XYZ file of C-alpha atoms in Angstrom:
197
model
C 10.145 -98.821 174.462
C 7.631 -96.508 172.759
C 7.905 -93.023 174.249
C 4.334 -91.823 174.613
C 2.556 -90.399 177.645
C -1.137 -91.175 177.146
C -2.039 -88.568 179.778
C -0.296 -85.785 177.880
C -2.166 -83.737 175.289
C 0.134 -83.676 172.283
C -0.547 -81.064 169.609
C 1.026 -81.566 166.172
C 1.055 -78.475 163.956
C 2.881 -77.370 160.818
C 1.001 -74.215 159.895
C -1.327 -76.006 157.446
C -2.904 -78.552 159.743
C -3.231 -79.100 163.469
C -3.843 -82.415 165.173
C -4.916 -82.418 168.801
C -6.381 -85.108 171.065
C -10.003 -85.994 170.366
C -12.513 -85.225 173.151
C -16.279 -85.605 173.410
C -16.520 -81.814 173.093
C -15.617 -82.364 169.431
C -18.915 -84.113 168.765
C -20.468 -80.950 167.325
C -17.489 -80.425 164.996
C -17.776 -83.905 163.486
C -21.550 -84.312 163.442
C -22.063 -82.530 160.073
C -19.838 -85.158 158.366
C -21.692 -87.925 160.118
C -25.092 -86.655 159.007
C -24.272 -85.439 155.488
C -21.501 -87.780 154.292
C -22.298 -91.317 155.520
C -20.349 -92.805 152.608
C -17.096 -91.760 154.354
C -17.364 -94.969 156.387
C -18.091 -97.352 153.520
C -14.933 -99.356 154.300
C -14.778 -98.722 158.043
C -14.866 -101.479 160.654
C -16.475 -98.978 163.052
C -18.744 -96.646 161.040
C -19.494 -93.187 162.426
C -22.444 -92.330 160.192
C -25.436 -90.927 162.042
C -25.567 -89.317 165.458
C -25.629 -92.528 167.513
C -22.776 -94.181 165.611
C -20.632 -91.053 165.844
C -21.106 -90.832 169.597
C -20.214 -94.503 169.974
C -17.209 -94.092 167.634
C -15.850 -91.191 169.675
C -16.512 -92.821 173.057
C -14.711 -95.976 171.921
C -11.706 -93.979 170.677
C -11.454 -91.923 173.873
C -11.869 -94.995 176.094
C -9.069 -96.696 174.145
C -6.811 -93.766 175.026
C -7.718 -94.113 178.717
C -6.819 -97.814 178.454
C -3.568 -96.917 176.648
C -4.615 -98.817 173.541
C -4.952 -95.872 171.146
C -4.258 -92.154 170.832
C -6.946 -90.432 168.714
C -6.622 -86.998 167.110
C -9.098 -84.593 165.579
C -7.831 -82.896 162.404
C -8.145 -79.129 161.937
C -7.421 -77.635 158.512
C -5.799 -74.263 159.243
C -6.087 -73.113 155.638
C -9.883 -73.221 155.800
C -10.188 -72.689 159.569
C -12.388 -75.726 160.052
C -12.354 -79.293 161.322
C -11.756 -81.920 158.666
C -11.764 -85.402 160.221
C -9.991 -87.817 162.549
C -7.030 -90.190 162.764
C -5.266 -92.197 165.471
C -2.350 -94.319 166.587
C -3.399 -97.769 167.802
C -2.119 -101.306 168.396
C 0.925 -100.213 170.400
C 3.484 -103.026 170.542
C 5.956 -101.939 173.205
C 8.271 -104.950 172.938
C 8.544 -104.661 169.179
C 8.575 -100.819 169.083
C 5.788 -100.830 166.510
C 2.516 -98.954 166.178
C -0.346 -98.805 163.706
C -1.716 -95.619 162.182
C -5.280 -95.541 160.922
C -8.964 -94.932 161.563
C -8.316 -91.971 159.277
C -11.126 -90.152 157.519
C -11.641 -86.669 156.113
C -14.701 -84.873 154.784
C -15.021 -85.033 151.001
C -14.080 -81.391 150.462
C -10.703 -82.058 152.138
C -9.819 -85.133 150.116
C -7.179 -84.582 147.468
C -6.195 -81.180 148.895
C -2.858 -82.219 150.398
C -4.359 -82.389 153.886
C -3.635 -86.100 154.247
C 0.036 -85.727 153.322
C 0.437 -82.926 155.872
C -1.220 -85.043 158.557
C 0.809 -88.118 157.749
C 4.058 -86.142 157.754
C 3.352 -84.842 161.265
C 2.237 -88.254 162.547
C 5.161 -90.157 161.040
C 7.636 -87.566 162.281
C 6.112 -87.883 165.756
C 6.169 -91.688 165.614
C 9.763 -92.083 164.463
C 11.367 -89.037 166.088
C 9.457 -88.665 169.371
C 7.933 -92.055 170.092
C 11.066 -93.758 168.709
C 9.212 -96.600 167.003
C 10.897 -98.933 164.530
C 7.820 -99.557 162.391
C 4.509 -97.885 161.531
C 1.885 -100.201 160.085
C -1.161 -99.313 158.006
C -4.139 -101.501 157.158
C -7.142 -101.037 154.902
C -9.907 -102.957 153.222
C -8.132 -104.489 150.211
C -10.878 -103.123 147.925
C -10.412 -99.524 149.138
C -8.347 -98.370 146.168
C -8.378 -94.671 147.146
C -6.985 -95.357 150.610
C -4.339 -97.762 149.300
C -3.199 -95.223 146.687
C -2.978 -92.526 149.376
C -0.815 -94.754 151.586
C 1.523 -95.651 148.737
C 1.825 -91.975 147.793
C 3.362 -91.156 151.191
C 5.932 -93.949 150.875
C 4.237 -97.016 152.369
C 5.433 -100.415 151.146
C 2.832 -103.081 150.488
C 3.419 -106.276 152.451
C 0.456 -108.461 151.569
C -3.198 -109.256 152.215
C -4.601 -110.881 155.348
C -7.519 -112.979 154.151
C -10.810 -112.666 156.043
C -8.847 -111.391 159.049
C -11.546 -109.350 160.737
C -15.281 -108.898 161.107
C -16.891 -105.972 159.321
C -20.382 -104.463 159.331
C -21.095 -106.452 156.141
C -19.496 -109.752 157.199
C -15.753 -110.396 156.839
C -13.044 -108.417 155.091
C -9.603 -108.981 153.633
C -7.088 -106.398 154.875
C -4.090 -105.127 152.956
C -1.036 -104.437 155.141
C 1.492 -101.697 154.366
C 4.296 -100.199 156.434
C 7.106 -97.702 156.782
C 10.249 -98.619 158.705
C 12.435 -96.272 160.717
C 15.432 -96.472 158.386
C 13.152 -95.831 155.382
C 11.796 -92.688 157.038
C 15.240 -91.255 157.704
C 16.879 -92.462 154.493
C 14.424 -90.872 152.091
C 10.696 -90.996 152.808
C 10.780 -87.981 155.134
C 12.566 -85.872 152.540
C 10.367 -87.026 149.649
C 7.151 -86.515 151.582
C 8.253 -83.043 152.706
C 8.646 -82.072 149.033
C 4.991 -82.934 148.402
C 3.616 -80.705 151.162
């Protein structure tokens, strides 16, 4: 059983980054990215470029939390005292004690700064040590080399490619699947990732 209360507002914080539940009040914090950096959603199945798309993106994420299908966070970079992007848990599989982690994006100025590793450490720690999951899965467009490299750098193991497995704004896409298992987290990934923070 995955231990997560969808009605509770979890705040994950390590001094460098804070993740808190996404709300529609955050629209103004994310709008500048949506208007000025539309390329952030080049590989996204649900683009948030432009005011209308961002509103729809946020409403969908928040509704998914109400329906207990996802738990979205907004990311706040405490080093620069500003909002940096979003991420979420989704595809909760209670029977199998597995969850997916994704829909992650950060503004360009935050990419390559260590922000992602800090976020992923907090989220993986929460998943394995609070939610008690056995597996965290990650998926990405198989042509998104930057995202795949970022996932491998935190310890994800590549499992394979699902061919034409989902619709995308441009047609169909192939999705690469990666994962981290509970024993891998406790036997080394947690320690190695902590060193990189």
